[in-house]
Each structure stands twice: as C-alpha cells, then as structure tokens.
C-alpha cells in the first residue's frame, strides 16, 4: 500500500544545509509525449497557471525521443551518451530476441533528496516505468496509476503525511500518460476539437498511430485533433495534482515537462519510433513556485536535477548543470541533434559523424528544407565537438534474452510492439452512438 510507505521512518532533516531555510516540497510533473507547441494550440489553463506564477523555458529539449533513455537522463542528470542507455525501440529489441538492462550505477535525484530528509513518491501511468530498469531507486514508494486516479492516490498520501509527519518535505514524481497513444479523449474535449465518435472507438482504447500511418488523410486529421483534445484532458489532471500539493500548506517548487514530443505527420512520420526531429526534441519546461532561481532560456531536461537541488539549497554535483555552456543535445539510436540557441539545429546521422542537415526552426518549423548557410553549420559543429569532448561515451549492451511476456504485454498496450489484431476490436459498450 502506498500509504504504508509514507508512514514509516518519520523525523529527519527539514532545512536546507546551505541556507538553513525549510526545505520546500517538490513536484515534478511529466506529461508523456507532449510536444512544446501543443500547449500553445490547446487550451491548457492548468499549465498556463503554473507558467503565470513561474518561468517558462522557451527552448527546452528532451535528451532522447522516447521514454526510457529520456527519463533516465531526467532522473540522473546525465546525457544519454553518458549513461549509455541508447537502445532500440521495443519492437526491434523483440525481433532481435534481446531485452533491456537496468541502470543502477548512477545517482538519482530521488536518492539525493531522500538523503537530505525528503519523503519521495513516484506515481506513473506509463507501464514501461513499472519494469525493473532502475527508475524506482530512491523512492519510498514507486507505483503505477492511471492518469484518472493519480490525484486521488496522491491526495491519500498527503493526508497520511499531514497526520503523521507534517513537517517533512515531500518530493513527488508524477508521470502522466497524457496524449500517448492509444488516444481516447473525453466527449467534451472531442467535441471541442471535432473528433468524431467513431474515431474514439477505432480500437478498444481509441485511435492509434496505425490508423494514421495507414495513409487515410481523414484518419490523420482525426489523430491530430484527438491528440490536442487529449492534451486538454490531461491539463485538467495537471491542475488537480498541483492543487493537492498546494493544500499541504508548505513552500512548493513545481517543475512541469515532457519526456519527448511526437511527430504528427511531419516528414511523413507519426509517433516517436525513431529520429530526432524538432517535434520530438522540443518539449515544454516550466518551473514555478517558491524559491525560484534563474533558469537558462536554452536548457536540456537532463539539467532538471541540478536546477532542483540548487533551488532547494542542497549541495550536489550533477554531470549536467544549468551553469554549463548552453547546448541542446538529443540522441536516438546513435543519431544526434544539436543546437546552441534552440533556433538553428543540426542533425548527425546514426554513424555519429555525418551531418545530414542544418535547419532554422523559426523560419522553417517543420524542418522541410536544410539551409546551406556556413555560419550556423560552423557553430553547430563547434557545439557538437565541445559536447563530445566533455561528455563520457558509455555504452550499455542489451541483454541476450527475450523480453518476458509481461513486459511484451505492457509494451503492446502502448503500441511499442507494432499493430495487434486485438486493437481492431471495438468496445461493445463504448461503441454506443452518442
């Protein structure tokens, strides 16, 4: 039970070792698969409220373009090149008869905060995070919850802490599935975005990437609409989670971001199965609340642990720091995207050495045409060379054993294993016309 973990080991430090001030609560909210421009297009009053009382980072990148390596970077304050977990998408691993290794040799933010007296709770809706790959290290409780029940579970935990350990600071990691496929937005959001009833029932759990990839323009348009409708549904859950934490009546630092974005037809691609295009790397990043310190306008989410420990007044040296030279790097299957300012970005091929193109995302947000200009190319080459020189190159080998059945089942639910016949079945109850 979650509450049982919260009740144990009361007492301990409640002040910053650097400032002597009370340690604030910390809430890290990750909305899976949320591209940066989606919070501009969709109506997101919950996220907007966080931003209004805080700082929005205009150029924030995820360290990779799918959940596993990106989340490991966020938790350990390291680039993917450093922690070495740059492994293929699940269906490719399954085809090769391989499985994923754990990362248990890197200090996590939760471990650091626990050492300094924090209660630590992790609630996640993405079932990939239930696998024993090292996510849970440092958390007193690490539990899978649906988006719809996450606020209720958090509220119960907060209630127990108020009764038994009211002064202890709390750090929560809240990972919502958000607009990750399969998508079935609420009827209200669907109506606002013009998502048809039959779209919500194209499979047992809604519309899937396969329905857009099949090439029907109507399905593609419906997928984009459903994606943004789901963002609006998720925004209401973000607001609930923040309110639960505020009711503790303690100083609170909120960090909202995503693990990666999503391709919605750019480059004739859908989802996030491969590549490092800007729609995948550019994510929202907002910090809000008490004790804010200056934050760079150009920042990788791998620097979040450093920002948090500095903001709350806990000494710790992370591999990636907010004080580093501003450079954005996202890595996927060996391919690397690099930017120094968030505007000009270069992409190097999977061999790690071939620059395939330089793009100006202000003039060409869809990266439809590479620019020939020498100056941006030279600057990006310099940024990449500096990153290569400063970042250790570690490689984690896949395990020579097949994915277990439970893991395969969980990954199929997310569409990570490709199309399944079960996806085609409509829900006889949900399929009733509205």
PDB file of N, CA and C in Angstrom, residues 368-414:
ATOM      1  N   UNK A 368      11.489  21.406 -43.224  1.00  0.00           N
ATOM      2  CA  UNK A 368      11.229  20.862 -44.561  1.00  0.00           C
ATOM      3  C   UNK A 368      12.440  20.967 -45.472  1.00  0.00           C
ATOM      4  N   UNK A 369      13.321  21.968 -45.223  1.00  0.00           N
ATOM      5  CA  UNK A 369      14.449  22.171 -46.126  1.00  0.00           C
ATOM      6  C   UNK A 369      15.687  22.593 -45.336  1.00  0.00           C
ATOM      7  N   UNK A 370      16.775  21.858 -45.506  1.00  0.00           N
ATOM      8  CA  UNK A 370      18.031  22.211 -44.851  1.00  0.00           C
ATOM      9  C   UNK A 370      18.572  23.508 -45.441  1.00  0.00           C
ATOM     10  N   UNK A 371      19.234  24.312 -44.601  1.00  0.00           N
ATOM     11  CA  UNK A 371      19.801  25.574 -45.072  1.00  0.00           C
ATOM     12  C   UNK A 371      21.278  25.378 -45.400  1.00  0.00           C
ATOM     13  N   UNK A 372      21.793  26.103 -46.408  1.00  0.00           N
ATOM     14  CA  UNK A 372      23.188  25.928 -46.812  1.00  0.00           C
ATOM     15  C   UNK A 372      24.154  26.842 -46.076  1.00  0.00           C
ATOM     16  N   UNK A 373      23.656  27.762 -45.246  1.00  0.00           N
ATOM     17  CA  UNK A 373      24.498  28.792 -44.640  1.00  0.00           C
ATOM     18  C   UNK A 373      25.675  28.183 -43.887  1.00  0.00           C
ATOM     19  N   UNK A 374      26.846  28.747 -44.113  1.00  0.00           N
ATOM     20  CA  UNK A 374      28.061  28.213 -43.499  1.00  0.00           C
ATOM     21  C   UNK A 374      28.133  28.535 -42.010  1.00  0.00           C
ATOM     22  N   UNK A 375      27.744  29.766 -41.625  1.00  0.00           N
ATOM     23  CA  UNK A 375      27.935  30.196 -40.239  1.00  0.00           C
ATOM     24  C   UNK A 375      27.193  29.317 -39.233  1.00  0.00           C
ATOM     25  N   UNK A 376      25.880  29.074 -39.391  1.00  0.00           N
ATOM     26  CA  UNK A 376      25.208  28.181 -38.440  1.00  0.00           C
ATOM     27  C   UNK A 376      25.822  26.788 -38.417  1.00  0.00           C
ATOM     28  N   UNK A 377      26.233  26.304 -39.575  1.00  0.00           N
ATOM     29  CA  UNK A 377      26.843  24.977 -39.650  1.00  0.00           C
ATOM     30  C   UNK A 377      28.131  24.926 -38.826  1.00  0.00           C
ATOM     31  N   UNK A 378      28.953  25.965 -38.952  1.00  0.00           N
ATOM     32  CA  UNK A 378      30.219  26.000 -38.221  1.00  0.00           C
ATOM     33  C   UNK A 378      29.987  26.069 -36.714  1.00  0.00           C
ATOM     34  N   UNK A 379      29.006  26.872 -36.300  1.00  0.00           N
ATOM     35  CA  UNK A 379      28.705  26.995 -34.871  1.00  0.00           C
ATOM     36  C   UNK A 379      28.199  25.671 -34.312  1.00  0.00           C
ATOM     37  N   UNK A 380      27.342  24.996 -35.055  1.00  0.00           N
ATOM     38  CA  UNK A 380      26.818  23.713 -34.592  1.00  0.00           C
ATOM     39  C   UNK A 380      27.915  22.660 -34.517  1.00  0.00           C
ATOM     40  N   UNK A 381      28.830  22.675 -35.467  1.00  0.00           N
ATOM     41  CA  UNK A 381      29.972  21.757 -35.415  1.00  0.00           C
ATOM     42  C   UNK A 381      30.780  22.008 -34.144  1.00  0.00           C
ATOM     43  N   UNK A 382      30.950  23.280 -33.798  1.00  0.00           N
ATOM     44  CA  UNK A 382      31.690  23.626 -32.589  1.00  0.00           C
ATOM     45  C   UNK A 382      30.971  23.106 -31.343  1.00  0.00           C
ATOM     46  N   UNK A 383      29.651  23.317 -31.276  1.00  0.00           N
ATOM     47  CA  UNK A 383      28.883  22.834 -30.121  1.00  0.00           C
ATOM     48  C   UNK A 383      28.985  21.315 -30.002  1.00  0.00           C
ATOM     49  N   UNK A 384      28.873  20.633 -31.118  1.00  0.00           N
ATOM     50  CA  UNK A 384      28.951  19.172 -31.085  1.00  0.00           C
ATOM     51  C   UNK A 384      30.334  18.710 -30.624  1.00  0.00           C
ATOM     52  N   UNK A 385      31.376  19.338 -31.123  1.00  0.00           N
ATOM     53  CA  UNK A 385      32.741  18.957 -30.733  1.00  0.00           C
ATOM     54  C   UNK A 385      32.952  19.161 -29.239  1.00  0.00           C
ATOM     55  N   UNK A 386      32.430  20.272 -28.718  1.00  0.00           N
ATOM     56  CA  UNK A 386      32.563  20.536 -27.281  1.00  0.00           C
ATOM     57  C   UNK A 386      31.816  19.480 -26.473  1.00  0.00           C
ATOM     58  N   UNK A 387      30.615  19.146 -26.904  1.00  0.00           N
ATOM     59  CA  UNK A 387      29.823  18.130 -26.202  1.00  0.00           C
ATOM     60  C   UNK A 387      30.522  16.776 -26.227  1.00  0.00           C
ATOM     61  N   UNK A 388      31.067  16.393 -27.366  1.00  0.00           N
ATOM     62  CA  UNK A 388      31.776  15.119 -27.467  1.00  0.00           C
ATOM     63  C   UNK A 388      32.985  15.087 -26.539  1.00  0.00           C
ATOM     64  N   UNK A 389      33.691  16.216 -26.445  1.00  0.00           N
ATOM     65  CA  UNK A 389      34.895  16.265 -25.622  1.00  0.00           C
ATOM     66  C   UNK A 389      34.570  16.233 -24.131  1.00  0.00           C
ATOM     67  N   UNK A 390      33.433  16.831 -23.755  1.00  0.00           N
ATOM     68  CA  UNK A 390      33.100  16.965 -22.339  1.00  0.00           C
ATOM     69  C   UNK A 390      32.242  15.830 -21.792  1.00  0.00           C
ATOM     70  N   UNK A 391      31.640  15.031 -22.662  1.00  0.00           N
ATOM     71  CA  UNK A 391      30.687  14.013 -22.220  1.00  0.00           C
ATOM     72  C   UNK A 391      31.265  12.617 -22.393  1.00  0.00           C
ATOM     73  N   UNK A 392      31.385  11.856 -21.302  1.00  0.00           N
ATOM     74  CA  UNK A 392      31.882  10.477 -21.438  1.00  0.00           C
ATOM     75  C   UNK A 392      31.004   9.665 -22.379  1.00  0.00           C
ATOM     76  N   UNK A 393      31.633   8.752 -23.090  1.00  0.00           N
ATOM     77  CA  UNK A 393      30.899   7.897 -24.029  1.00  0.00           C
ATOM     78  C   UNK A 393      30.790   6.498 -23.444  1.00  0.00           C
ATOM     79  N   UNK A 394      29.637   6.187 -22.906  1.00  0.00           N
ATOM     80  CA  UNK A 394      29.399   4.875 -22.312  1.00  0.00           C
ATOM     81  C   UNK A 394      28.327   4.142 -23.108  1.00  0.00           C
ATOM     82  N   UNK A 395      28.483   2.846 -23.207  1.00  0.00           N
ATOM     83  CA  UNK A 395      27.540   2.028 -23.969  1.00  0.00           C
ATOM     84  C   UNK A 395      27.031   0.905 -23.078  1.00  0.00           C
ATOM     85  N   UNK A 396      25.730   0.762 -23.005  1.00  0.00           N
ATOM     86  CA  UNK A 396      25.143  -0.359 -22.262  1.00  0.00           C
ATOM     87  C   UNK A 396      24.642  -1.389 -23.260  1.00  0.00           C
ATOM     88  N   UNK A 397      25.118  -2.582 -23.102  1.00  0.00           N
ATOM     89  CA  UNK A 397      24.723  -3.647 -24.017  1.00  0.00           C
ATOM     90  C   UNK A 397      23.362  -4.209 -23.632  1.00  0.00           C
ATOM     91  N   UNK A 398      22.588  -4.545 -24.643  1.00  0.00           N
ATOM     92  CA  UNK A 398      21.312  -5.216 -24.403  1.00  0.00           C
ATOM     93  C   UNK A 398      21.563  -6.597 -23.811  1.00  0.00           C
ATOM     94  N   UNK A 399      20.591  -7.097 -23.075  1.00  0.00           N
ATOM     95  CA  UNK A 399      20.696  -8.435 -22.502  1.00  0.00           C
ATOM     96  C   UNK A 399      20.336  -9.470 -23.559  1.00  0.00           C
ATOM     97  N   UNK A 400      21.102 -10.525 -23.604  1.00  0.00           N
ATOM     98  CA  UNK A 400      20.894 -11.568 -24.616  1.00  0.00           C
ATOM     99  C   UNK A 400      19.800 -12.531 -24.159  1.00  0.00           C
ATOM    100  N   UNK A 401      18.633 -11.982 -23.968  1.00  0.00           N
ATOM    101  CA  UNK A 401      17.468 -12.784 -23.586  1.00  0.00           C
ATOM    102  C   UNK A 401      16.224 -12.054 -24.059  1.00  0.00           C
ATOM    103  N   UNK A 402      15.201 -12.806 -24.381  1.00  0.00           N
ATOM    104  CA  UNK A 402      13.989 -12.211 -24.945  1.00  0.00           C
ATOM    105  C   UNK A 402      13.220 -11.437 -23.881  1.00  0.00           C
ATOM    106  N   UNK A 403      12.457 -10.450 -24.317  1.00  0.00           N
ATOM    107  CA  UNK A 403      11.553  -9.749 -23.412  1.00  0.00           C
ATOM    108  C   UNK A 403      10.560 -10.736 -22.809  1.00  0.00           C
ATOM    109  N   UNK A 404      10.321 -10.627 -21.502  1.00  0.00           N
ATOM    110  CA  UNK A 404       9.363 -11.536 -20.877  1.00  0.00           C
ATOM    111  C   UNK A 404       7.947 -11.184 -21.318  1.00  0.00           C
ATOM    112  N   UNK A 405       7.037 -12.128 -21.127  1.00  0.00           N
ATOM    113  CA  UNK A 405       5.664 -11.973 -21.623  1.00  0.00           C
ATOM    114  C   UNK A 405       4.959 -10.771 -21.005  1.00  0.00           C
ATOM    115  N   UNK A 406       5.201 -10.527 -19.710  1.00  0.00           N
ATOM    116  CA  UNK A 406       4.538  -9.398 -19.053  1.00  0.00           C
ATOM    117  C   UNK A 406       5.004  -8.076 -19.655  1.00  0.00           C
ATOM    118  N   UNK A 407       6.312  -7.969 -19.890  1.00  0.00           N
ATOM    119  CA  UNK A 407       6.841  -6.746 -20.487  1.00  0.00           C
ATOM    120  C   UNK A 407       6.292  -6.555 -21.891  1.00  0.00           C
ATOM    121  N   UNK A 408       6.246  -7.636 -22.664  1.00  0.00           N
ATOM    122  CA  UNK A 408       5.705  -7.543 -24.022  1.00  0.00           C
ATOM    123  C   UNK A 408       4.257  -7.059 -23.997  1.00  0.00           C
ATOM    124  N   UNK A 409       3.484  -7.588 -23.058  1.00  0.00           N
ATOM    125  CA  UNK A 409       2.078  -7.207 -22.960  1.00  0.00           C
ATOM    126  C   UNK A 409       1.930  -5.725 -22.615  1.00  0.00           C
ATOM    127  N   UNK A 410       2.751  -5.256 -21.673  1.00  0.00           N
ATOM    128  CA  UNK A 410       2.695  -3.852 -21.286  1.00  0.00           C
ATOM    129  C   UNK A 410       3.091  -2.937 -22.441  1.00  0.00           C
ATOM    130  N   UNK A 411       4.106  -3.356 -23.194  1.00  0.00           N
ATOM    131  CA  UNK A 411       4.581  -2.536 -24.309  1.00  0.00           C
ATOM    132  C   UNK A 411       3.602  -2.554 -25.476  1.00  0.00           C
ATOM    133  N   UNK A 412       2.916  -3.675 -25.661  1.00  0.00           N
ATOM    134  CA  UNK A 412       1.886  -3.732 -26.706  1.00  0.00           C
ATOM    135  C   UNK A 412       0.777  -2.727 -26.424  1.00  0.00           C
ATOM    136  N   UNK A 413       0.466  -2.554 -25.145  1.00  0.00           N
ATOM    137  CA  UNK A 413      -0.584  -1.611 -24.756  1.00  0.00           C
ATOM    138  C   UNK A 413      -0.248  -0.194 -25.210  1.00  0.00           C
ATOM    139  N   UNK A 414       1.051   0.127 -25.245  1.00  0.00           N
ATOM    140  CA  UNK A 414       1.484   1.462 -25.648  1.00  0.00           C
ATOM    141  C   UNK A 414       1.740   1.569 -27.142  1.00  0.00           C
TER     142      UNK A 414
END
